[in-house]
Tab-separated table of C-alpha atoms in Angstrom:
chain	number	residue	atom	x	y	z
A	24	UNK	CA	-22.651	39.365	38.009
A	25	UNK	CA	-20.781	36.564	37.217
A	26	UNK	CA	-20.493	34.509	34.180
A	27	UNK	CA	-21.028	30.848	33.693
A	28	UNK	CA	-16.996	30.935	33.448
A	29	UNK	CA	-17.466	30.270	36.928
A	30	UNK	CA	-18.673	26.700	36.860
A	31	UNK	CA	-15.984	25.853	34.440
A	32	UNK	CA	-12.886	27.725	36.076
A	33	UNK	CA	-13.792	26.563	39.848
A	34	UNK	CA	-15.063	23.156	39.162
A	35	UNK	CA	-11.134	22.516	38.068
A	36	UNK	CA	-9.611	24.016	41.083
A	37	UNK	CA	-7.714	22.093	43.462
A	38	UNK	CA	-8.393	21.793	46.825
A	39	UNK	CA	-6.657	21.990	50.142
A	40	UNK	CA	-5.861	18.196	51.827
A	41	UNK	CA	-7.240	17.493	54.722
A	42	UNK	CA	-6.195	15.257	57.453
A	43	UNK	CA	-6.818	12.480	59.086
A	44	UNK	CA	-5.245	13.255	62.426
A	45	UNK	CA	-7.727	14.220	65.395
A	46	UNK	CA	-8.370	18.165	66.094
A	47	UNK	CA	-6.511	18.674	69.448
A	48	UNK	CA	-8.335	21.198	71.988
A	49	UNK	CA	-8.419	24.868	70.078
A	50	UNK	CA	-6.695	23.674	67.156
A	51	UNK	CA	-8.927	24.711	64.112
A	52	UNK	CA	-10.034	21.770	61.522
A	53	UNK	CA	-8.841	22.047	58.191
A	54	UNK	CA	-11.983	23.183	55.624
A	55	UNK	CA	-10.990	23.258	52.095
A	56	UNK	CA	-11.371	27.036	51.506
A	57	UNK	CA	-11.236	26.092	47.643
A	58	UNK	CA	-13.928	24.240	47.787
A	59	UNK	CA	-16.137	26.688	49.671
A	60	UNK	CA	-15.048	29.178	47.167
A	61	UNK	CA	-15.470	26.702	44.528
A	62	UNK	CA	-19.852	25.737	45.640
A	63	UNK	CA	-20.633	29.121	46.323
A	64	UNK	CA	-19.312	30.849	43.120
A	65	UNK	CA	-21.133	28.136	41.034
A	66	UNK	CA	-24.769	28.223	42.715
A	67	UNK	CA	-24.512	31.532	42.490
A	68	UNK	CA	-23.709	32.179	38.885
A	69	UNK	CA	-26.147	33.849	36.502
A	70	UNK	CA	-26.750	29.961	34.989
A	71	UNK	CA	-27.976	28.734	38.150
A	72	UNK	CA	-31.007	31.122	37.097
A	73	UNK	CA	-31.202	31.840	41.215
A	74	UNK	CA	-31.656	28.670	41.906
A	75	UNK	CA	-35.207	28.097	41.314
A	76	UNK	CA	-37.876	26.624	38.878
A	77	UNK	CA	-37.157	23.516	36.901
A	78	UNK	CA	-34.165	24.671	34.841
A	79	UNK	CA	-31.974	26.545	37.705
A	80	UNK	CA	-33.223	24.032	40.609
A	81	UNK	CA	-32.599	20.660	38.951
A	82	UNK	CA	-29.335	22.224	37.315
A	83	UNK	CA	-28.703	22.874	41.483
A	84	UNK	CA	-29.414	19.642	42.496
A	85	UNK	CA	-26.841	17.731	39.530
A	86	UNK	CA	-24.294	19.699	40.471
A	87	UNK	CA	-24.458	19.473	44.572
A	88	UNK	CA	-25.051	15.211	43.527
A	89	UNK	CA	-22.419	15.498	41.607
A	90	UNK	CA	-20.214	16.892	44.826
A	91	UNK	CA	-21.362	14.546	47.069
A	92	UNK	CA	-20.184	11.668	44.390
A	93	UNK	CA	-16.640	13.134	44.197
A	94	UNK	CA	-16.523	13.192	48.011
A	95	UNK	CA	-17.549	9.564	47.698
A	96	UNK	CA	-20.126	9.928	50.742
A	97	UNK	CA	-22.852	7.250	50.565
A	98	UNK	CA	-26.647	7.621	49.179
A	99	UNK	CA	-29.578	8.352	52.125
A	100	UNK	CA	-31.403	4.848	52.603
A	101	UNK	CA	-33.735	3.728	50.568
A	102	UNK	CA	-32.681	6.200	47.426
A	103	UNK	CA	-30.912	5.085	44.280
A	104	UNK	CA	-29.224	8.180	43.895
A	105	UNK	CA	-28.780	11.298	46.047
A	106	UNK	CA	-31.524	13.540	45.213
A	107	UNK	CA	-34.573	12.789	47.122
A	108	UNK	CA	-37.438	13.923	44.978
A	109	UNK	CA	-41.125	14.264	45.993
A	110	UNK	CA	-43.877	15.808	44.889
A	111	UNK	CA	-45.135	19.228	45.423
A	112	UNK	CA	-48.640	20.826	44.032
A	113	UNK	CA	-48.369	24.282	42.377
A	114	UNK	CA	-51.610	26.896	42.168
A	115	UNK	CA	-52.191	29.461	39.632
A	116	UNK	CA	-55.360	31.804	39.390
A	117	UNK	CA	-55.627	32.243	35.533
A	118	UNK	CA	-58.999	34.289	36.244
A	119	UNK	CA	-60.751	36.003	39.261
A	120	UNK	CA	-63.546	38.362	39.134
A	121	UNK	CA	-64.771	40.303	41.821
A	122	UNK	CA	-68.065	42.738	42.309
A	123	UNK	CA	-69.210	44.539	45.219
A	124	UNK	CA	-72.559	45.997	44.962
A	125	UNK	CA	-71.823	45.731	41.027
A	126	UNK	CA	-69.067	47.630	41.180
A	127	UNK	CA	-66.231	45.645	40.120
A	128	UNK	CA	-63.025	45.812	42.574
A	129	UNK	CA	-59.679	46.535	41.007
A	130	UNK	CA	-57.884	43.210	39.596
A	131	UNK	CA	-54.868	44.271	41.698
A	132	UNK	CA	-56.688	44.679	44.927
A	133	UNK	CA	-57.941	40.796	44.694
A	134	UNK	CA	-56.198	37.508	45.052
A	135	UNK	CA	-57.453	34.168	45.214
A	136	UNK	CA	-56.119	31.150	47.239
A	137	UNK	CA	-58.004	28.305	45.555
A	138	UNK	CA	-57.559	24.688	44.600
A	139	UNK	CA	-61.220	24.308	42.732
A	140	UNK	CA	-61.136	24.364	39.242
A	141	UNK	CA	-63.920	27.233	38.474
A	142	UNK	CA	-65.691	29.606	41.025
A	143	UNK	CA	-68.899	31.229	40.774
A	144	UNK	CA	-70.379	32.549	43.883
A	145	UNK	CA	-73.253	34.630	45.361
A	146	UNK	CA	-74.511	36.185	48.091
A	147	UNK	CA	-77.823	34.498	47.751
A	148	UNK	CA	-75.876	30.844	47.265
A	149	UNK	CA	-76.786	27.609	49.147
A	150	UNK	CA	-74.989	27.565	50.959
A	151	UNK	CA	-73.083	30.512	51.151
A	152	UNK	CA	-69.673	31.371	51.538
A	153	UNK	CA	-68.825	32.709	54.805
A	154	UNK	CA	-67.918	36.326	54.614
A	155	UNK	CA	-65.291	38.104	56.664
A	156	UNK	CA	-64.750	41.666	57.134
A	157	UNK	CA	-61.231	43.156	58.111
A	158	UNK	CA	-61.458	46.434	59.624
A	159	UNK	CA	-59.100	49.053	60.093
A	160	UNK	CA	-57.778	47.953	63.287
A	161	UNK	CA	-57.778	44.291	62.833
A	162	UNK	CA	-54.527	42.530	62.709
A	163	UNK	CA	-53.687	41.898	59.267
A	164	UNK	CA	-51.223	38.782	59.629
A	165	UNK	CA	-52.941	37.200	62.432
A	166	UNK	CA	-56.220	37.162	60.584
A	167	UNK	CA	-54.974	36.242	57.234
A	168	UNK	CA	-52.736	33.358	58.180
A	169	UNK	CA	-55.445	30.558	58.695
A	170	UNK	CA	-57.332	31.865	55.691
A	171	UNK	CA	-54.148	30.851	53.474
A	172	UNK	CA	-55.535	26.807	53.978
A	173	UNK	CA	-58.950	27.398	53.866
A	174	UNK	CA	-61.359	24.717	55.276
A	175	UNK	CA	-64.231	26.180	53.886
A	176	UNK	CA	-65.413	28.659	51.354
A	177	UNK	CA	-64.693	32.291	52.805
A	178	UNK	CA	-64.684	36.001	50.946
A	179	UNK	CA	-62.684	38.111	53.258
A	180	UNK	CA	-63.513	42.160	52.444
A	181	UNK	CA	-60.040	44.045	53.539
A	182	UNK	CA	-60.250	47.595	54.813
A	183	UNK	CA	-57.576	49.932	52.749
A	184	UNK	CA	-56.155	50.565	55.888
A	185	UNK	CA	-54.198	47.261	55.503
A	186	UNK	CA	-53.365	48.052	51.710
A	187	UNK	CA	-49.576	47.946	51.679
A	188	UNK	CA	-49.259	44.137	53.703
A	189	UNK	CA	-52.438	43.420	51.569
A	190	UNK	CA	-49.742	43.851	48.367
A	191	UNK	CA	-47.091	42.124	50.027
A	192	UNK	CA	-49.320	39.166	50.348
A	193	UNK	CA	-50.507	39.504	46.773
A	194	UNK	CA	-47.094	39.796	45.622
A	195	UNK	CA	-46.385	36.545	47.139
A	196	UNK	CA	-49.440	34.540	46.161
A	197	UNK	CA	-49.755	35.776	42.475
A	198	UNK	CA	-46.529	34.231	41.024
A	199	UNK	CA	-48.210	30.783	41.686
A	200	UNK	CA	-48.791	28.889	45.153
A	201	UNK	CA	-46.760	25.466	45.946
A	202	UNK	CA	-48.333	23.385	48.547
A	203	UNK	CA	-46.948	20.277	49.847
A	204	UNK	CA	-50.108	18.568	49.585
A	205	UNK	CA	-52.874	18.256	46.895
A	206	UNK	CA	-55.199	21.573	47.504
A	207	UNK	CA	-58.499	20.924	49.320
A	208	UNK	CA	-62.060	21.486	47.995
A	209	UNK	CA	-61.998	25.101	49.597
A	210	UNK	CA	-60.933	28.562	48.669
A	211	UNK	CA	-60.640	32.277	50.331
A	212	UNK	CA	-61.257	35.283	48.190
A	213	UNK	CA	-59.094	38.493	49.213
A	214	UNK	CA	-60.123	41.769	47.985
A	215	UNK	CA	-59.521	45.381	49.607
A	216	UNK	CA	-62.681	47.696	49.254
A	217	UNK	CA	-64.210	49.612	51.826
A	218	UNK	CA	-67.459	48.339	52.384
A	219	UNK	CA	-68.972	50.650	55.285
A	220	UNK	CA	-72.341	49.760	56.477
A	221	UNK	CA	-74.251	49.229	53.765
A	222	UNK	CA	-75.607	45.992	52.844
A	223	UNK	CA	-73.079	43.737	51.396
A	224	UNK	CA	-73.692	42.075	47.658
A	225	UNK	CA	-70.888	40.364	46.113
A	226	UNK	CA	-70.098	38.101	43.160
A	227	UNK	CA	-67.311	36.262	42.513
A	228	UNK	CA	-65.686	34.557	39.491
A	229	UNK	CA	-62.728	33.033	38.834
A	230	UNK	CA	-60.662	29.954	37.423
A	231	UNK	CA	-57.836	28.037	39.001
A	232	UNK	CA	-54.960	25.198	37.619
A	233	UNK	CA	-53.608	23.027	39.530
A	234	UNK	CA	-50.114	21.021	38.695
A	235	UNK	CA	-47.676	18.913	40.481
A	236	UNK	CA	-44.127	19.933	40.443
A	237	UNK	CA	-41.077	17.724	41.355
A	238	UNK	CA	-39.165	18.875	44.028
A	239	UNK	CA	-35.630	17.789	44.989
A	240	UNK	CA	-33.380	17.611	48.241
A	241	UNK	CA	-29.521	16.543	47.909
A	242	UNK	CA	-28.964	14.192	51.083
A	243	UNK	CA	-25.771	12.235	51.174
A	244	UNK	CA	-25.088	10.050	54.102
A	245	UNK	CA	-21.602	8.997	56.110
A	246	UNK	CA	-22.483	6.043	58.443
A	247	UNK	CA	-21.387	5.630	62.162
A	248	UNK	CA	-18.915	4.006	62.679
A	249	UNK	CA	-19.401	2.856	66.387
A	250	UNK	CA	-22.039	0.220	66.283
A	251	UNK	CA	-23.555	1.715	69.482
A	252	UNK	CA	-23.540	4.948	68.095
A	253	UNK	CA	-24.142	4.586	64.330
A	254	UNK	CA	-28.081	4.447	64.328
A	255	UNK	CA	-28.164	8.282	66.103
A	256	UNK	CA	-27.987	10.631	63.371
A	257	UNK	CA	-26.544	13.858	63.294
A	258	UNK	CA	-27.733	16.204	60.357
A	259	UNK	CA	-25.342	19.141	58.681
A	260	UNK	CA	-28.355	21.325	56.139
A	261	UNK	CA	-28.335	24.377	54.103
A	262	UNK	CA	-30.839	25.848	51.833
A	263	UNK	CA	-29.787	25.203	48.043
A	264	UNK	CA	-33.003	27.412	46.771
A	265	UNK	CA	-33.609	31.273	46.280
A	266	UNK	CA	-35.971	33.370	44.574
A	267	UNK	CA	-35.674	32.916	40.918
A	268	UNK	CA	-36.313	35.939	39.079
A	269	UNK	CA	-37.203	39.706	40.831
A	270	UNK	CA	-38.248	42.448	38.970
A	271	UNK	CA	-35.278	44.082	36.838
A	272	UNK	CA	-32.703	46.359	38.931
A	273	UNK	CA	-30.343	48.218	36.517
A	274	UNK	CA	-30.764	45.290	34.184
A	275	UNK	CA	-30.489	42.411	36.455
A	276	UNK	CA	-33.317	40.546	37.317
A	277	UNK	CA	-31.401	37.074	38.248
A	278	UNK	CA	-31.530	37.078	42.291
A	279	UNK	CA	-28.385	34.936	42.376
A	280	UNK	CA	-28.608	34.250	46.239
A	281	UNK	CA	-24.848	34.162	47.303
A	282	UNK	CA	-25.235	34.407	50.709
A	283	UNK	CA	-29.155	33.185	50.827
A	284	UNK	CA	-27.391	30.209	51.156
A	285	UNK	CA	-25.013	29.400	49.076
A	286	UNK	CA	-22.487	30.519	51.456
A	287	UNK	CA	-24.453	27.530	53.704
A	288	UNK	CA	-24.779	25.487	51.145
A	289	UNK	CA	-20.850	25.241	50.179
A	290	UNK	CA	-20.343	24.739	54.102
A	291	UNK	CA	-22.562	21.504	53.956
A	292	UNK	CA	-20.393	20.434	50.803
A	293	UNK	CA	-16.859	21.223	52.912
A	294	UNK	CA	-18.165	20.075	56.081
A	295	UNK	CA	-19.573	16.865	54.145
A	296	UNK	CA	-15.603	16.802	52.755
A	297	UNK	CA	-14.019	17.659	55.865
A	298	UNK	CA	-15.699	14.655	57.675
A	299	UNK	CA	-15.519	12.037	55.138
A	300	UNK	CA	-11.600	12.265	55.440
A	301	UNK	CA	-11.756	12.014	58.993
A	302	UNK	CA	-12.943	8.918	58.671
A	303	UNK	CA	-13.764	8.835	62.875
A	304	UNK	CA	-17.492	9.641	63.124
A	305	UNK	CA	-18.990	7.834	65.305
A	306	UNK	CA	-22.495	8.493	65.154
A	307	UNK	CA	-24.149	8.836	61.618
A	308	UNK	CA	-23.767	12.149	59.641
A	309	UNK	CA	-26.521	13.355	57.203
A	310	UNK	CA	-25.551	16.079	54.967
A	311	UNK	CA	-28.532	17.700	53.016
A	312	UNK	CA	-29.266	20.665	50.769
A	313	UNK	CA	-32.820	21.744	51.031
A	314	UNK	CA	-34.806	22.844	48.069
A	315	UNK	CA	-38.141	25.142	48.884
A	316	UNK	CA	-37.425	27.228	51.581
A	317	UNK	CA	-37.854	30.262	50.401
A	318	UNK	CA	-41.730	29.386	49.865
A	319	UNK	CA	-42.866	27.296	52.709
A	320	UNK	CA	-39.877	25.401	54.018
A	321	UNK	CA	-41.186	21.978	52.282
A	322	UNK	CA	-37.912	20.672	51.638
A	323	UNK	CA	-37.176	20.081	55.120
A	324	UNK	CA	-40.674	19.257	55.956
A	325	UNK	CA	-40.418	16.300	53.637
A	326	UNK	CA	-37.082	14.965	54.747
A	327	UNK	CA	-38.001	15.297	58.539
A	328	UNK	CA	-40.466	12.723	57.607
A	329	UNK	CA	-37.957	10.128	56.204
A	330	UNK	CA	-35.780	10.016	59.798
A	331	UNK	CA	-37.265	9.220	63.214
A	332	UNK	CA	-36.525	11.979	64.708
A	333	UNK	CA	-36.075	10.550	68.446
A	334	UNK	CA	-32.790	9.297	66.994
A	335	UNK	CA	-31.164	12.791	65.521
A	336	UNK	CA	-28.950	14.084	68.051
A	337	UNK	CA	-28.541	17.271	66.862
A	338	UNK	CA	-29.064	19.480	63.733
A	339	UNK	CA	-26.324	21.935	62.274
A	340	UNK	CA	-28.670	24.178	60.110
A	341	UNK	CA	-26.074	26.982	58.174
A	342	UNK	CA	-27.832	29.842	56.753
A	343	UNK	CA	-26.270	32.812	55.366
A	344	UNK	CA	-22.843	32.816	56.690
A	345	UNK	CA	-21.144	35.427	53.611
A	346	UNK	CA	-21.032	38.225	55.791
A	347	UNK	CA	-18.947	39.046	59.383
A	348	UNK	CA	-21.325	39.279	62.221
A	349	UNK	CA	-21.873	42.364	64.020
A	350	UNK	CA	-19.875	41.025	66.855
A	351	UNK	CA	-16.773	40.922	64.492
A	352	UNK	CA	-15.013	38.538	62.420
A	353	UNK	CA	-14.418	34.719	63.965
A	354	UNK	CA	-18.042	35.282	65.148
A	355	UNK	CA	-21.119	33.653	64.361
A	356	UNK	CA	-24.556	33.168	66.220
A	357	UNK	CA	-26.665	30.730	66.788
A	358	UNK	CA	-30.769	30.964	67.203
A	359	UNK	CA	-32.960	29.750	69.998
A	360	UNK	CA	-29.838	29.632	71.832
A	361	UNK	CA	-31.447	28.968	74.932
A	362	UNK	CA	-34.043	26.361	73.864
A	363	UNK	CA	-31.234	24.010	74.068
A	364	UNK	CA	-27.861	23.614	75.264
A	365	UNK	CA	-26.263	22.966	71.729
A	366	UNK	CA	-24.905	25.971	71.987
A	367	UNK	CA	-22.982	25.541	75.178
A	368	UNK	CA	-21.577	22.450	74.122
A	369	UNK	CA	-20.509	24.001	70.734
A	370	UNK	CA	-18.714	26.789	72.565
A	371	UNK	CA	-16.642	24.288	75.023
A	372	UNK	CA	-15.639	22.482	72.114
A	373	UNK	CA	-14.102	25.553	70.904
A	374	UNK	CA	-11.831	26.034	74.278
A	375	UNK	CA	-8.841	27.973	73.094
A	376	UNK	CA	-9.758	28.759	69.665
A	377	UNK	CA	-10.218	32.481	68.739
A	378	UNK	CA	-13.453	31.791	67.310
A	379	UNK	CA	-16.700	32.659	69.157
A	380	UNK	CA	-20.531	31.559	68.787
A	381	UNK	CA	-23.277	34.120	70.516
A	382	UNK	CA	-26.643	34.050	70.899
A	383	UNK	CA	-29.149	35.269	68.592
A	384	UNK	CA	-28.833	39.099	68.728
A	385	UNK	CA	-31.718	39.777	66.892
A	386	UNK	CA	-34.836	37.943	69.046
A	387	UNK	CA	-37.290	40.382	67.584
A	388	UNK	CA	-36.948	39.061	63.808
A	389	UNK	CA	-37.959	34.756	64.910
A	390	UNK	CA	-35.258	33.606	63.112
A	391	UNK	CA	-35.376	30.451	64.860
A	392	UNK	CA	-38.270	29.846	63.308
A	393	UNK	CA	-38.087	31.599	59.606
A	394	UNK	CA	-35.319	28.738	58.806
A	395	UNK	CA	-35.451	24.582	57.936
A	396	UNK	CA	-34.197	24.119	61.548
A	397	UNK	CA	-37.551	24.681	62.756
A	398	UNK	CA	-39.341	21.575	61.307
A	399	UNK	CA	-37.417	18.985	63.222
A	400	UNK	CA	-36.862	21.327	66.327
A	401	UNK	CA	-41.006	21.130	66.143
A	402	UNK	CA	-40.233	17.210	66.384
A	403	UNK	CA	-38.133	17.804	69.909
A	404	UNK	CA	-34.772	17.662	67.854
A	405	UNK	CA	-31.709	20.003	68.926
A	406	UNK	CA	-32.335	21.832	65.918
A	407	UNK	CA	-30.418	25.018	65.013
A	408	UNK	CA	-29.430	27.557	62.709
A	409	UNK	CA	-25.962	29.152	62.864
A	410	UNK	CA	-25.802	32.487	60.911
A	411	UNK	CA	-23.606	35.334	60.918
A	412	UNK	CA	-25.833	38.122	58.997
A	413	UNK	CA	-26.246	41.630	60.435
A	414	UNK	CA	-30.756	41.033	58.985
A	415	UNK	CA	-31.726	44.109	60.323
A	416	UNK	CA	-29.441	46.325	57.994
A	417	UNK	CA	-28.695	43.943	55.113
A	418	UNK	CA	-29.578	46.012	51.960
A	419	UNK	CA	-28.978	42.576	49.725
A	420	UNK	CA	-31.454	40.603	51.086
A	421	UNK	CA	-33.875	38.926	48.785
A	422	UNK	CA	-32.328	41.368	46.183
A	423	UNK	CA	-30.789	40.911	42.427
A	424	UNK	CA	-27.265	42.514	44.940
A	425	UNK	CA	-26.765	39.228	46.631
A	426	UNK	CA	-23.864	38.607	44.680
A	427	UNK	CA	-21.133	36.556	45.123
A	428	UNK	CA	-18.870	39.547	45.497
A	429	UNK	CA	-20.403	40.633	48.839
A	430	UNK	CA	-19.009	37.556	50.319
A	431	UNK	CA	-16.238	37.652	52.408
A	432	UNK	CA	-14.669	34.175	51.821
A	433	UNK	CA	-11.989	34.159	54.310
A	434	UNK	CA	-14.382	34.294	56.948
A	435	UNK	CA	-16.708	31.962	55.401
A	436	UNK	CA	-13.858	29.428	55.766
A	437	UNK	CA	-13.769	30.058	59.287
A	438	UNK	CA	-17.090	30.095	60.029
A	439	UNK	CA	-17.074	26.241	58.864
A	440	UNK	CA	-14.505	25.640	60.140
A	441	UNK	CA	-15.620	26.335	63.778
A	442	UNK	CA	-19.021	24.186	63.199
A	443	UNK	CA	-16.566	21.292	62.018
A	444	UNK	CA	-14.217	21.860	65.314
A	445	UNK	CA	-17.561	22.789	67.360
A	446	UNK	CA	-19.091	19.511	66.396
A	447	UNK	CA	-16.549	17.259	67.384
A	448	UNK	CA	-17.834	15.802	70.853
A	449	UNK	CA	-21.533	15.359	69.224
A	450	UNK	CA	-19.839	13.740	66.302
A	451	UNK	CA	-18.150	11.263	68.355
A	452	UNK	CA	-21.038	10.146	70.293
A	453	UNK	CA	-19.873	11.941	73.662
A	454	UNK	CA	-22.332	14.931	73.835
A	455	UNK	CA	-26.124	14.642	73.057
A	456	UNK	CA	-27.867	18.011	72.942
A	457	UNK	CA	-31.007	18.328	75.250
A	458	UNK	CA	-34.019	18.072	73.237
A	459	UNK	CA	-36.108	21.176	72.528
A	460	UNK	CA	-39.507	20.695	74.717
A	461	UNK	CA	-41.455	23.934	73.616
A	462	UNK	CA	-41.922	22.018	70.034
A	463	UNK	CA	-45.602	22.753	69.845
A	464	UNK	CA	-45.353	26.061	69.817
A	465	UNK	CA	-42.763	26.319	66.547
A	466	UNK	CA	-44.513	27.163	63.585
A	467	UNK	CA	-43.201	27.168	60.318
């Protein structure tokens, strides 16, 4: 890993000018590969603390605010400054007790999503929870996922059959649960225990806190400048969160998140660059870093909320671009190609260029709808994610390894570079995406 050095040796680099001429048919833009270099080597330094919690997030957010005021964009409407904070509620069992038949299950075989204060419950109880058994051949995620926002009291017995996404769950739940609203007056009891026919008589104790958390998004705006453009927005968004902390590998336990996205993030911090000396937009240009999508996606659920989204032409969404993609370097793909013809247009725009955007090679792993691009696409927006990682055989994913050394810089640069040349007609008013009509069926 890298040192803080980083934030203090990059943030004084210089950067390459860019200029205010029009891009000409195939002629690439001009992204300031310094300052690419420059955002993703600071987010993901060691002080960053991967990006997460209330020291390594809010030292996150200063810093991309503090970009956005050196590239002298203007501040979202309605906010004083550029981070756009809200409120977030986070969950933490501090107690749960389980007994089947008065045997007590194994504290590492329960977990509790809960938003009550203190839990006591029966069998014999008036009224009684509702009690669920999972059997061997149930399916796990499709049962579980309503029980996660529970709309009434529910203990849900899991067969052992299901242990290992039973801990994969629990893993996820026990570090704390953030919910973008305040939790309801219901909870759902997990435990795995084999309960076989016999009779079923459970108790169940436990105790829950409940605090609100601040969250942030970094939104900077550059206003139309064609009156009969300027109130259609077009949004440029990247990720700015990752993980935190992961259990210790070798000694490092900081899951700096280099190219889950910082490699996005610095492209929304170019591109936000890039256009602001072009000075030519026509439509409005939103450029936002996301916080909290690595644990529910309520960043962007938040923000799609302060934008009617009839009026957003399109969505750039730029998510882990460090890597080449498998179909070689100048390559990049985007998801739900075909829900849309963003793509298409992106691709014209490109005419003569050496660069290349594909569809989604990898259908199988929904990554249309694992990133912030599938909030507003819900909303009918042209809303996409262009990526260039090879997800099936990345060994760094969500590990301590996603270090800023994997990235391949170079074509990083010319990754963003492409989106900046691809965008040009939508930029300037002349293309409008067709709106995504399948919305009701995107979940996040």
């Amino acid at each position: 890993m890298k040192s803080i050095i980083f934030i203090l040796v990059f943030a004084c680099s210089a950067f390459t000018g860019l200029g205010q001429k029009k891009t000409k048919a195939g002629e690439a833009a001009v992204i300031s590969a310094a300052t690419v270099e420059r955002v993703a080597k600071t987010l993901s330094a060691d002080a960053m603390q991967g990006r997460s919690g209330q020291i390594g997030g809010v030292l996150a957010a200063k810093f991309l605010a503090a970009e956005f005021t050196r590239i002298g964009i203007e501040k979202f409407p309605g906010l004083t400054t550029f981070e756009q904070t809200f409120t977030a509620y986070e969950t933490r069992t501090t107690a749960l007790y389980v007994l089947l038949n008065n045997v007590p299950v194994a504290k590492e075989k329960t977990v509790l999503v809960s938003g009550q204060p203190h839990l006591n419950w029966a069998e014999d109880d008036d009224p009684a929870p509702r009690v669920i058994v999972l059997g061997a051949e149930a399916n796990f995620s499709k049962a579980i996922r309503p029980l996660l926002e529970p709309t009434e009291n529910t203990v849900v017995f899991i067969d052992p059959a299901h242990e290992e996404s039973f801990k994969k769950l629990s893993r996820h739940l026990k570090g704390g649960q953030l919910q973008s609203q305040k939790p309801g007056p219901f909870s759902t009891v997990l435990a795995v225990v084999a309960v076989g026919n016999n009779p079923i008589h459970y108790r169940v104790a436990a105790n829950t806190t409940v605090r609100p958390v601040e969250m942030r998004n970094v939104v900077g705006v550059l206003p139309g400048l064609n009156p009969e453009r300027a109130d259609e927005t077009v949004v440029f968004s990247a990720h700015y969160d990752h993980l935190g902390f992961l259990p210790a590998v070798a000694g490092d336990s900081i899951a700096n998140g280099a190219d889950d996205d910082a490699s996005g993030t610095s492209a929304v911090v170019a591109l936000a660059e890039y256009f602001k000396k072009r000075n030519d937009n026509a439509r409005t240009l939103v450029f936002v870093a996301f916080t909290a999508e690595e644990i529910g996606g309520f960043g962007s659920q938040y923000f799609s909320r302060q934008l009617p989204p009839q009026k957003v032409a399109a969505m750039f969404n730029i998510e882990m671009i460090g890597k080449p993609a498998k179909f070689g370097p100048k390559t990049a793909f985007i998801t739900g190609y075909d829900k849309s013809d963003f793509g298409k247009i992106l691709q014209r725009n490109l005419a003569g260029s050496p660069f290349r955007f594909e569809p989604d090679p990898y259908p199988e792993q929904q990554l249309f709808y694992r990133s912030d691009n599938a909030t507003l696409a819900r909303l009918g927006v042209p809303a996409h994610t262009i990526s260039t990682d090879q997800i099936p055989t990345d060994k760094l994913y969500h590990t301590v390894d996603d270090e800023v050394e994997s990235l391949d810089l170079n074509n990083m640069a010319a990754v963003i570079s492409a989106i900046a040349q691809s965008a040009t007609s939508i930029v300037a008013g002349q293309d409008t995406p067709t709106r995504i009509t399948n919305a009701g069926s995107i979940v996040r």
